[in-house]
Amino acid sequence: MATLTSEHINQIKRRRTFAIISHPDAGKTTLTEKLLYHGGAIHEAGEVKGKAGTKAATSDWMELEKQKGISITSSVMSFDYKDLKINLLDTPGHKDFSEDTYRVLMAVESACMLIDVAKGVEERTKKLYEVCRYRQIPIFTFINKLDREGKSPLDLIDEVEKTLNMSCYPLTWPIGIGSRFRGIYNRLNQTIILYDQRREGDEVTEIKIENPHDPSWKHLVPEEIYLQTLEELELIEGVLPPFDPDLFLQGKISPLTWGSAKQNFGVDIFLDFFSKFAPAPQPRKTHSGQLVQPTDNTFTGFVFKIQANMDPRHRDRVAFLRICSGRFERGMKVRHSRIEKELRLSYSNQFLAQDRETLDEAFAGDIIGVTDTGNFSIGDSISDDKVIRFEDIPRFAPELFARLSVRDALKRKKMQEALFHLSEEGAIQLFIDPQIGKQDPIIGAVGELQFEVLLHRLNNEYGLEVTLHRLGFTVARWPRNQESGHLVEQLNGQFRLYRDSSDHPVILLNEIWDLNWAQKENPNVEFLTSLTHVR
Ligand code: G4P
């Protein structure tokens, strides 16, 4: 354990780690690209989506993502902006990968909720918002696609507040929407920023005004739009107190801003707000309730994601580690708390879209990808000093179940190994019928697409041709004794118990009706819908 210097502490304090949450199609990829552009990490549009010619660097199942037009994997992108180093974690937008998203949100300090001005709060936004709320993460709101026709700003804010039961605080206000879109007003520094679709590069016209009634911008937009904006601003200025960043940090208000990611308008303003208000790395709770401060000398971190075969040129497995405290140095020795083993972190990377770069040093707040030879599972903690265990990452009850058969019977063992690896990545869950054993596990998934990805990966990465046989189960629950808090090994009413991959007892049922029956027969048992990884 090395003592942090003041330079190291400054490095920690300048980290900002966040994720964008949104419904598919709201513009997350476009916004990410523009953020990276403003951070100087990319130099042309289209680099994030992958240019022609970079195909070789893309894994086969990333190809599947492209075919499906969805983002399944989540990557980590880092860029500098002003004095800050910003880490942006991508979250899969598709609902079938909600567990993956949950884990990503465990690794960030704040989130940006992206909303399409025409569509408002969509189903997926709502779900992701609830996860953020549960984790008490401060949330920025970015209303996107102002260059398209959409809802009126007041109606939209009302919808967001009512649907999500939260308070928005507009930091900017739009001047017209769609074909009438002329710019935004920055309420914090009283500046009008005019939008001109014909503008070249990053040039924007900014006009500093005393207050919205200042006549100096009146002649710059059509009168009707000017008057409408004034009317709206009068309404909100009259009721809103000054912006209080502490209320944002406490999760009580969401600072809201407007723009068009596609037209690269309002993105730099969002980044300015983000850099002013987003929280630096925060203390993290251990399993025993202690707080680990980011500036502690001890290096600590936890694995929130594992991904195999990210790049066919490497054919490896990467454990994504969120550093919670201290400084990482390439080649350092760490203690792996669960398996009580000492490991050397020799190969570590940081990622930019599909590229990776070797990393010699990283700090609390950063995400590093560590090459893993099979030591890591999701939720594992490491430290360069004493044994540490951060709060558990929950696993959720799947709703779809199947068994697999492999065409070539000689490859059964290979399939078992592949399934084991994929379950460690959190791609699927495995359940064992004690009467059958590990050679024929039951596969559990949260959504259909997870099965599809599973088959694709078994074929592409492991050369296995398999057939999926769906089972009738729709419910999985972990039974726990209400009094002792321990998982129970036997249930009344002849309910059979299976084992999950950590050997915990779990009940699999066809219908929710069966669960009611199980509950009736076992009144002292709670049937848990999620279980934290017990080590
Ligand atoms: P996602 O990652 O959230 O799924 O969304 P993505 O960025 O891929 O954007 C979805 C579609 O919305 C894209 O159109 C994108 O160009 C468009 N879009 C994103 N931001 C804006 C915006 O501010 N204004 C307008 N008008 N459109 C926006 P597409 O037709 O699917 O792709 P493309 O041909 O435009 O690339």
PDB file of C-alpha atoms in Angstrom, residues 238-487:
ATOM      1  CA  GLY A 238     -41.884  33.266 -10.909  1.00  0.00           C
ATOM      2  CA  VAL A 239     -42.003  29.925  -9.130  1.00  0.00           C
ATOM      3  CA  LEU A 240     -38.459  28.555  -9.215  1.00  0.00           C
ATOM      4  CA  PRO A 241     -36.023  29.358  -6.416  1.00  0.00           C
ATOM      5  CA  PRO A 242     -32.323  29.743  -7.323  1.00  0.00           C
ATOM      6  CA  PHE A 243     -30.662  26.481  -8.309  1.00  0.00           C
ATOM      7  CA  ASP A 244     -29.369  24.602  -5.279  1.00  0.00           C
ATOM      8  CA  PRO A 245     -26.658  22.043  -6.248  1.00  0.00           C
ATOM      9  CA  ASP A 246     -27.034  20.302  -2.876  1.00  0.00           C
ATOM     10  CA  LEU A 247     -30.628  19.373  -3.664  1.00  0.00           C
ATOM     11  CA  PHE A 248     -29.344  17.767  -6.860  1.00  0.00           C
ATOM     12  CA  LEU A 249     -26.654  15.824  -4.986  1.00  0.00           C
ATOM     13  CA  GLN A 250     -29.284  14.629  -2.537  1.00  0.00           C
ATOM     14  CA  GLY A 251     -31.344  13.390  -5.505  1.00  0.00           C
ATOM     15  CA  LYS A 252     -34.203  15.809  -4.762  1.00  0.00           C
ATOM     16  CA  ILE A 253     -34.129  17.700  -8.063  1.00  0.00           C
ATOM     17  CA  SER A 254     -32.929  16.863 -11.538  1.00  0.00           C
ATOM     18  CA  PRO A 255     -31.244  19.740 -13.400  1.00  0.00           C
ATOM     19  CA  LEU A 256     -32.728  19.727 -16.870  1.00  0.00           C
ATOM     20  CA  THR A 257     -31.315  21.046 -20.107  1.00  0.00           C
ATOM     21  CA  TRP A 258     -32.369  20.994 -23.776  1.00  0.00           C
ATOM     22  CA  GLY A 259     -30.615  20.402 -27.048  1.00  0.00           C
ATOM     23  CA  SER A 260     -30.141  18.443 -30.205  1.00  0.00           C
ATOM     24  CA  ALA A 261     -27.433  15.811 -30.040  1.00  0.00           C
ATOM     25  CA  LYS A 262     -27.576  15.284 -33.770  1.00  0.00           C
ATOM     26  CA  GLN A 263     -27.051  18.958 -34.511  1.00  0.00           C
ATOM     27  CA  ASN A 264     -24.453  19.155 -31.749  1.00  0.00           C
ATOM     28  CA  PHE A 265     -26.462  21.881 -30.089  1.00  0.00           C
ATOM     29  CA  GLY A 266     -26.696  22.223 -26.308  1.00  0.00           C
ATOM     30  CA  VAL A 267     -24.259  19.365 -25.711  1.00  0.00           C
ATOM     31  CA  ASP A 268     -21.417  21.660 -24.647  1.00  0.00           C
ATOM     32  CA  ILE A 269     -23.823  23.476 -22.310  1.00  0.00           C
ATOM     33  CA  PHE A 270     -24.810  20.177 -20.741  1.00  0.00           C
ATOM     34  CA  LEU A 271     -21.105  19.337 -20.343  1.00  0.00           C
ATOM     35  CA  ASP A 272     -20.522  22.652 -18.614  1.00  0.00           C
ATOM     36  CA  PHE A 273     -23.324  21.950 -16.157  1.00  0.00           C
ATOM     37  CA  PHE A 274     -22.090  18.418 -15.729  1.00  0.00           C
ATOM     38  CA  SER A 275     -18.563  19.570 -14.967  1.00  0.00           C
ATOM     39  CA  LYS A 276     -19.836  22.122 -12.436  1.00  0.00           C
ATOM     40  CA  PHE A 277     -22.305  19.941 -10.568  1.00  0.00           C
ATOM     41  CA  ALA A 278     -21.581  16.226 -11.080  1.00  0.00           C
ATOM     42  CA  PRO A 279     -20.242  14.553  -7.942  1.00  0.00           C
ATOM     43  CA  ALA A 280     -16.611  13.444  -7.686  1.00  0.00           C
ATOM     44  CA  PRO A 281     -15.931   9.842  -6.538  1.00  0.00           C
ATOM     45  CA  GLN A 282     -17.951   9.171  -3.410  1.00  0.00           C
ATOM     46  CA  PRO A 283     -17.255   6.950  -0.399  1.00  0.00           C
ATOM     47  CA  ARG A 284     -18.377   3.344  -0.845  1.00  0.00           C
ATOM     48  CA  LYS A 285     -19.958   1.117   1.733  1.00  0.00           C
ATOM     49  CA  THR A 286     -18.461  -2.246   2.600  1.00  0.00           C
ATOM     50  CA  HIS A 287     -20.537  -5.258   3.473  1.00  0.00           C
ATOM     51  CA  SER A 288     -20.042  -4.542   7.154  1.00  0.00           C
ATOM     52  CA  GLY A 289     -21.278  -0.977   6.741  1.00  0.00           C
ATOM     53  CA  GLN A 290     -17.915   0.830   6.857  1.00  0.00           C
ATOM     54  CA  LEU A 291     -17.235   3.675   4.446  1.00  0.00           C
ATOM     55  CA  VAL A 292     -14.170   3.555   2.203  1.00  0.00           C
ATOM     56  CA  GLN A 293     -13.098   7.050   1.191  1.00  0.00           C
ATOM     57  CA  PRO A 294     -11.890   7.475  -2.407  1.00  0.00           C
ATOM     58  CA  THR A 295      -8.729   9.196  -1.160  1.00  0.00           C
ATOM     59  CA  ASP A 296      -7.774   6.328   1.166  1.00  0.00           C
ATOM     60  CA  ASN A 297      -4.228   5.116   0.594  1.00  0.00           C
ATOM     61  CA  THR A 298      -5.468   1.565   0.135  1.00  0.00           C
ATOM     62  CA  PHE A 299      -6.290   0.594  -3.414  1.00  0.00           C
ATOM     63  CA  THR A 300      -9.730  -1.036  -3.536  1.00  0.00           C
ATOM     64  CA  GLY A 301     -12.244  -1.878  -6.233  1.00  0.00           C
ATOM     65  CA  PHE A 302     -15.000  -4.247  -7.275  1.00  0.00           C
ATOM     66  CA  VAL A 303     -15.909  -6.125 -10.443  1.00  0.00           C
ATOM     67  CA  PHE A 304     -19.230  -4.998 -11.911  1.00  0.00           C
ATOM     68  CA  LYS A 305     -18.991  -6.613 -15.293  1.00  0.00           C
ATOM     69  CA  ILE A 306     -17.222  -9.459 -17.023  1.00  0.00           C
ATOM     70  CA  GLN A 307     -17.025  -9.828 -20.724  1.00  0.00           C
ATOM     71  CA  ALA A 308     -15.381 -12.562 -22.716  1.00  0.00           C
ATOM     72  CA  ASN A 309     -14.090 -12.381 -26.243  1.00  0.00           C
ATOM     73  CA  MET A 310     -14.552  -8.653 -26.635  1.00  0.00           C
ATOM     74  CA  ASP A 311     -12.112  -8.680 -29.449  1.00  0.00           C
ATOM     75  CA  PRO A 312     -11.584 -11.726 -31.644  1.00  0.00           C
ATOM     76  CA  ARG A 313      -7.948 -10.715 -32.119  1.00  0.00           C
ATOM     77  CA  HIS A 314      -7.386 -11.239 -28.392  1.00  0.00           C
ATOM     78  CA  ARG A 315      -9.857 -13.980 -27.466  1.00  0.00           C
ATOM     79  CA  ASP A 316      -9.741 -13.111 -23.825  1.00  0.00           C
ATOM     80  CA  ARG A 317     -11.933 -12.304 -20.890  1.00  0.00           C
ATOM     81  CA  VAL A 318     -12.001  -8.888 -19.298  1.00  0.00           C
ATOM     82  CA  ALA A 319     -13.173  -8.071 -15.780  1.00  0.00           C
ATOM     83  CA  PHE A 320     -14.332  -4.461 -15.512  1.00  0.00           C
ATOM     84  CA  LEU A 321     -13.305  -3.046 -12.217  1.00  0.00           C
ATOM     85  CA  ARG A 322     -14.536   0.139 -10.619  1.00  0.00           C
ATOM     86  CA  ILE A 323     -11.749   1.603  -8.489  1.00  0.00           C
ATOM     87  CA  CYS A 324     -13.251   2.774  -5.203  1.00  0.00           C
ATOM     88  CA  SER A 325     -10.171   4.132  -3.452  1.00  0.00           C
ATOM     89  CA  GLY A 326      -6.482   4.800  -3.952  1.00  0.00           C
ATOM     90  CA  ARG A 327      -4.299   4.402  -6.981  1.00  0.00           C
ATOM     91  CA  PHE A 328      -3.848   1.534  -9.407  1.00  0.00           C
ATOM     92  CA  GLU A 329      -0.454   0.831 -10.869  1.00  0.00           C
ATOM     93  CA  ARG A 330       0.160  -1.707 -13.584  1.00  0.00           C
ATOM     94  CA  GLY A 331       1.679  -4.907 -12.237  1.00  0.00           C
ATOM     95  CA  MET A 332       0.511  -4.269  -8.671  1.00  0.00           C
ATOM     96  CA  LYS A 333      -0.351  -7.157  -6.374  1.00  0.00           C
ATOM     97  CA  VAL A 334      -3.844  -7.280  -4.950  1.00  0.00           C
ATOM     98  CA  ARG A 335      -5.785  -9.514  -2.641  1.00  0.00           C
ATOM     99  CA  HIS A 336      -8.873 -11.139  -4.068  1.00  0.00           C
ATOM    100  CA  SER A 337     -11.285 -11.243  -1.137  1.00  0.00           C
ATOM    101  CA  ARG A 338     -13.569 -14.082  -2.187  1.00  0.00           C
ATOM    102  CA  ILE A 339     -10.995 -16.657  -3.212  1.00  0.00           C
ATOM    103  CA  GLU A 340      -8.436 -15.296  -0.725  1.00  0.00           C
ATOM    104  CA  LYS A 341      -5.728 -15.296  -3.304  1.00  0.00           C
ATOM    105  CA  GLU A 342      -3.049 -12.802  -4.223  1.00  0.00           C
ATOM    106  CA  LEU A 343      -3.129 -11.700  -7.864  1.00  0.00           C
ATOM    107  CA  ARG A 344      -0.934  -9.504  -9.993  1.00  0.00           C
ATOM    108  CA  LEU A 345      -2.831  -7.014 -12.165  1.00  0.00           C
ATOM    109  CA  SER A 346      -0.479  -7.089 -15.100  1.00  0.00           C
ATOM    110  CA  TYR A 347      -2.759  -6.405 -17.992  1.00  0.00           C
ATOM    111  CA  SER A 348      -5.192  -3.595 -17.704  1.00  0.00           C
ATOM    112  CA  ASN A 349      -6.857  -1.451 -20.252  1.00  0.00           C
ATOM    113  CA  GLN A 350      -8.955   1.558 -20.662  1.00  0.00           C
ATOM    114  CA  PHE A 351     -11.403   1.632 -23.501  1.00  0.00           C
ATOM    115  CA  LEU A 352     -12.489   4.086 -26.069  1.00  0.00           C
ATOM    116  CA  ALA A 353     -15.418   2.725 -28.007  1.00  0.00           C
ATOM    117  CA  GLN A 354     -13.966  -0.433 -29.535  1.00  0.00           C
ATOM    118  CA  ASP A 355     -10.317   0.453 -29.032  1.00  0.00           C
ATOM    119  CA  ARG A 356      -8.330  -0.378 -25.979  1.00  0.00           C
ATOM    120  CA  GLU A 357      -5.223   1.173 -24.611  1.00  0.00           C
ATOM    121  CA  THR A 358      -2.840  -0.193 -22.002  1.00  0.00           C
ATOM    122  CA  LEU A 359      -3.049   1.661 -18.763  1.00  0.00           C
ATOM    123  CA  ASP A 360      -0.148   2.166 -16.346  1.00  0.00           C
ATOM    124  CA  GLU A 361      -1.948   4.144 -13.706  1.00  0.00           C
ATOM    125  CA  ALA A 362      -5.550   4.798 -12.687  1.00  0.00           C
ATOM    126  CA  PHE A 363      -7.366   6.345  -9.729  1.00  0.00           C
ATOM    127  CA  ALA A 364     -10.498   6.034  -7.632  1.00  0.00           C
ATOM    128  CA  GLY A 365     -13.443   6.777  -9.909  1.00  0.00           C
ATOM    129  CA  ASP A 366     -11.832   5.097 -12.915  1.00  0.00           C
ATOM    130  CA  ILE A 367     -12.922   1.891 -14.574  1.00  0.00           C
ATOM    131  CA  ILE A 368     -10.206  -0.474 -15.682  1.00  0.00           C
ATOM    132  CA  GLY A 369     -10.505  -3.635 -17.693  1.00  0.00           C
ATOM    133  CA  VAL A 370      -8.360  -6.365 -16.207  1.00  0.00           C
ATOM    134  CA  THR A 371      -7.470  -9.436 -18.200  1.00  0.00           C
ATOM    135  CA  ASP A 372      -8.958 -12.326 -16.308  1.00  0.00           C
ATOM    136  CA  THR A 373      -7.942 -15.943 -16.405  1.00  0.00           C
ATOM    137  CA  GLY A 374     -11.054 -17.086 -14.574  1.00  0.00           C
ATOM    138  CA  ASN A 375     -10.504 -15.652 -11.111  1.00  0.00           C
ATOM    139  CA  PHE A 376     -13.228 -13.041 -11.154  1.00  0.00           C
ATOM    140  CA  SER A 377     -16.992 -13.153 -10.735  1.00  0.00           C
ATOM    141  CA  ILE A 378     -19.336 -10.200 -10.714  1.00  0.00           C
ATOM    142  CA  GLY A 379     -19.316  -8.473  -7.343  1.00  0.00           C
ATOM    143  CA  ASP A 380     -15.791  -9.580  -6.323  1.00  0.00           C
ATOM    144  CA  SER A 381     -13.785  -7.041  -4.356  1.00  0.00           C
ATOM    145  CA  ILE A 382     -10.029  -6.543  -4.401  1.00  0.00           C
ATOM    146  CA  SER A 383      -7.624  -4.507  -2.323  1.00  0.00           C
ATOM    147  CA  ASP A 384      -3.876  -4.065  -1.983  1.00  0.00           C
ATOM    148  CA  ASP A 385      -4.141  -4.237   1.784  1.00  0.00           C
ATOM    149  CA  LYS A 386      -6.621  -5.984   4.004  1.00  0.00           C
ATOM    150  CA  VAL A 387      -9.495  -8.151   2.835  1.00  0.00           C
ATOM    151  CA  ILE A 388     -12.395  -5.985   1.776  1.00  0.00           C
ATOM    152  CA  ARG A 389     -15.878  -6.734   0.559  1.00  0.00           C
ATOM    153  CA  PHE A 390     -18.044  -4.059  -0.959  1.00  0.00           C
ATOM    154  CA  GLU A 391     -21.810  -4.162  -0.964  1.00  0.00           C
ATOM    155  CA  ASP A 392     -23.220  -7.047  -2.943  1.00  0.00           C
ATOM    156  CA  ILE A 393     -24.539  -6.755  -6.466  1.00  0.00           C
ATOM    157  CA  PRO A 394     -27.929  -8.437  -6.628  1.00  0.00           C
ATOM    158  CA  ARG A 395     -28.983 -11.075  -9.118  1.00  0.00           C
ATOM    159  CA  PHE A 396     -32.603 -11.004 -10.198  1.00  0.00           C
ATOM    160  CA  ALA A 397     -35.040 -13.857 -10.665  1.00  0.00           C
ATOM    161  CA  PRO A 398     -35.204 -14.880 -14.335  1.00  0.00           C
ATOM    162  CA  GLU A 399     -38.565 -15.479 -15.983  1.00  0.00           C
ATOM    163  CA  LEU A 400     -37.555 -17.650 -18.923  1.00  0.00           C
ATOM    164  CA  PHE A 401     -36.042 -21.115 -18.598  1.00  0.00           C
ATOM    165  CA  ALA A 402     -34.600 -23.676 -20.958  1.00  0.00           C
ATOM    166  CA  ARG A 403     -32.269 -26.632 -21.304  1.00  0.00           C
ATOM    167  CA  LEU A 404     -29.751 -27.022 -24.068  1.00  0.00           C
ATOM    168  CA  SER A 405     -28.734 -30.023 -26.106  1.00  0.00           C
ATOM    169  CA  VAL A 406     -25.590 -30.083 -28.195  1.00  0.00           C
ATOM    170  CA  ARG A 407     -25.610 -31.774 -31.569  1.00  0.00           C
ATOM    171  CA  ASP A 408     -22.218 -33.419 -31.144  1.00  0.00           C
ATOM    172  CA  ALA A 409     -22.498 -35.484 -27.962  1.00  0.00           C
ATOM    173  CA  LEU A 410     -18.688 -35.415 -27.584  1.00  0.00           C
ATOM    174  CA  LYS A 411     -18.918 -31.687 -26.997  1.00  0.00           C
ATOM    175  CA  ARG A 412     -21.106 -31.868 -23.917  1.00  0.00           C
ATOM    176  CA  LYS A 413     -18.251 -31.131 -21.573  1.00  0.00           C
ATOM    177  CA  LYS A 414     -17.254 -28.159 -23.672  1.00  0.00           C
ATOM    178  CA  MET A 415     -20.810 -26.857 -23.509  1.00  0.00           C
ATOM    179  CA  GLN A 416     -20.868 -27.171 -19.721  1.00  0.00           C
ATOM    180  CA  GLU A 417     -17.663 -25.155 -19.500  1.00  0.00           C
ATOM    181  CA  ALA A 418     -18.974 -22.521 -21.881  1.00  0.00           C
ATOM    182  CA  LEU A 419     -22.210 -22.173 -19.896  1.00  0.00           C
ATOM    183  CA  PHE A 420     -20.252 -21.872 -16.698  1.00  0.00           C
ATOM    184  CA  HIS A 421     -18.143 -19.053 -18.172  1.00  0.00           C
ATOM    185  CA  LEU A 422     -21.152 -17.247 -19.540  1.00  0.00           C
ATOM    186  CA  SER A 423     -22.945 -17.470 -16.208  1.00  0.00           C
ATOM    187  CA  GLU A 424     -19.898 -15.985 -14.471  1.00  0.00           C
ATOM    188  CA  GLU A 425     -20.150 -13.078 -16.877  1.00  0.00           C
ATOM    189  CA  GLY A 426     -23.746 -12.669 -15.769  1.00  0.00           C
ATOM    190  CA  ALA A 427     -24.961 -13.340 -19.326  1.00  0.00           C
ATOM    191  CA  ILE A 428     -27.300 -16.083 -18.074  1.00  0.00           C
ATOM    192  CA  GLN A 429     -28.075 -17.831 -14.801  1.00  0.00           C
ATOM    193  CA  LEU A 430     -27.670 -21.540 -14.186  1.00  0.00           C
ATOM    194  CA  PHE A 431     -29.830 -23.770 -12.027  1.00  0.00           C
ATOM    195  CA  ILE A 432     -29.022 -27.338 -11.168  1.00  0.00           C
ATOM    196  CA  ASP A 433     -31.553 -30.076 -10.580  1.00  0.00           C
ATOM    197  CA  PRO A 434     -29.848 -32.102  -7.815  1.00  0.00           C
ATOM    198  CA  GLN A 435     -31.297 -35.302  -9.278  1.00  0.00           C
ATOM    199  CA  ILE A 436     -29.714 -34.652 -12.664  1.00  0.00           C
ATOM    200  CA  GLY A 437     -26.522 -32.864 -11.743  1.00  0.00           C
ATOM    201  CA  LYS A 438     -24.299 -30.221 -13.289  1.00  0.00           C
ATOM    202  CA  GLN A 439     -23.990 -31.912 -16.659  1.00  0.00           C
ATOM    203  CA  ASP A 440     -27.447 -30.709 -17.692  1.00  0.00           C
ATOM    204  CA  PRO A 441     -28.153 -27.353 -16.079  1.00  0.00           C
ATOM    205  CA  ILE A 442     -31.295 -25.272 -16.499  1.00  0.00           C
ATOM    206  CA  ILE A 443     -30.622 -21.902 -18.089  1.00  0.00           C
ATOM    207  CA  GLY A 444     -32.467 -18.870 -16.770  1.00  0.00           C
ATOM    208  CA  ALA A 445     -32.834 -15.581 -18.614  1.00  0.00           C
ATOM    209  CA  VAL A 446     -34.576 -12.293 -17.932  1.00  0.00           C
ATOM    210  CA  GLY A 447     -35.509 -11.752 -21.597  1.00  0.00           C
ATOM    211  CA  GLU A 448     -35.722 -13.569 -24.938  1.00  0.00           C
ATOM    212  CA  LEU A 449     -32.809 -11.717 -26.421  1.00  0.00           C
ATOM    213  CA  GLN A 450     -30.521 -13.157 -23.780  1.00  0.00           C
ATOM    214  CA  PHE A 451     -31.238 -16.641 -25.164  1.00  0.00           C
ATOM    215  CA  GLU A 452     -30.603 -15.431 -28.662  1.00  0.00           C
ATOM    216  CA  VAL A 453     -27.266 -13.958 -27.693  1.00  0.00           C
ATOM    217  CA  LEU A 454     -26.430 -17.146 -25.785  1.00  0.00           C
ATOM    218  CA  LEU A 455     -26.973 -19.354 -28.857  1.00  0.00           C
ATOM    219  CA  HIS A 456     -25.061 -16.942 -31.043  1.00  0.00           C
ATOM    220  CA  ARG A 457     -22.113 -16.845 -28.676  1.00  0.00           C
ATOM    221  CA  LEU A 458     -22.027 -20.604 -28.088  1.00  0.00           C
ATOM    222  CA  ASN A 459     -21.833 -21.021 -31.826  1.00  0.00           C
ATOM    223  CA  ASN A 460     -19.423 -18.230 -32.666  1.00  0.00           C
ATOM    224  CA  GLU A 461     -17.103 -18.283 -29.700  1.00  0.00           C
ATOM    225  CA  TYR A 462     -17.164 -21.935 -28.714  1.00  0.00           C
ATOM    226  CA  GLY A 463     -18.061 -23.666 -31.981  1.00  0.00           C
ATOM    227  CA  LEU A 464     -21.082 -25.359 -30.418  1.00  0.00           C
ATOM    228  CA  GLU A 465     -24.234 -26.121 -32.310  1.00  0.00           C
ATOM    229  CA  VAL A 466     -26.955 -26.317 -29.723  1.00  0.00           C
ATOM    230  CA  THR A 467     -30.707 -26.535 -29.582  1.00  0.00           C
ATOM    231  CA  LEU A 468     -32.738 -24.725 -26.989  1.00  0.00           C
ATOM    232  CA  HIS A 469     -35.600 -26.564 -25.296  1.00  0.00           C
ATOM    233  CA  ARG A 470     -37.896 -24.207 -23.465  1.00  0.00           C
ATOM    234  CA  LEU A 471     -39.175 -25.261 -20.045  1.00  0.00           C
ATOM    235  CA  GLY A 472     -42.496 -24.380 -18.481  1.00  0.00           C
ATOM    236  CA  PHE A 473     -41.074 -22.490 -15.473  1.00  0.00           C
ATOM    237  CA  THR A 474     -41.734 -18.763 -15.253  1.00  0.00           C
ATOM    238  CA  VAL A 475     -40.921 -18.106 -11.610  1.00  0.00           C
ATOM    239  CA  ALA A 476     -37.693 -18.456  -9.604  1.00  0.00           C
ATOM    240  CA  ARG A 477     -37.459 -17.491  -5.938  1.00  0.00           C
ATOM    241  CA  TRP A 478     -34.880 -17.909  -3.214  1.00  0.00           C
ATOM    242  CA  PRO A 479     -36.644 -19.143  -0.047  1.00  0.00           C
ATOM    243  CA  ARG A 480     -35.484 -17.522   3.183  1.00  0.00           C
ATOM    244  CA  ASN A 481     -36.592 -18.118   6.727  1.00  0.00           C
ATOM    245  CA  GLN A 482     -38.150 -14.888   7.965  1.00  0.00           C
ATOM    246  CA  GLU A 483     -36.852 -15.278  11.485  1.00  0.00           C
ATOM    247  CA  SER A 484     -33.313 -16.549  11.016  1.00  0.00           C
ATOM    248  CA  GLY A 485     -32.695 -14.786   7.697  1.00  0.00           C
ATOM    249  CA  HIS A 486     -31.063 -17.984   6.345  1.00  0.00           C
ATOM    250  CA  LEU A 487     -31.994 -19.629   3.093  1.00  0.00           C
TER     251      LEU A 487
END
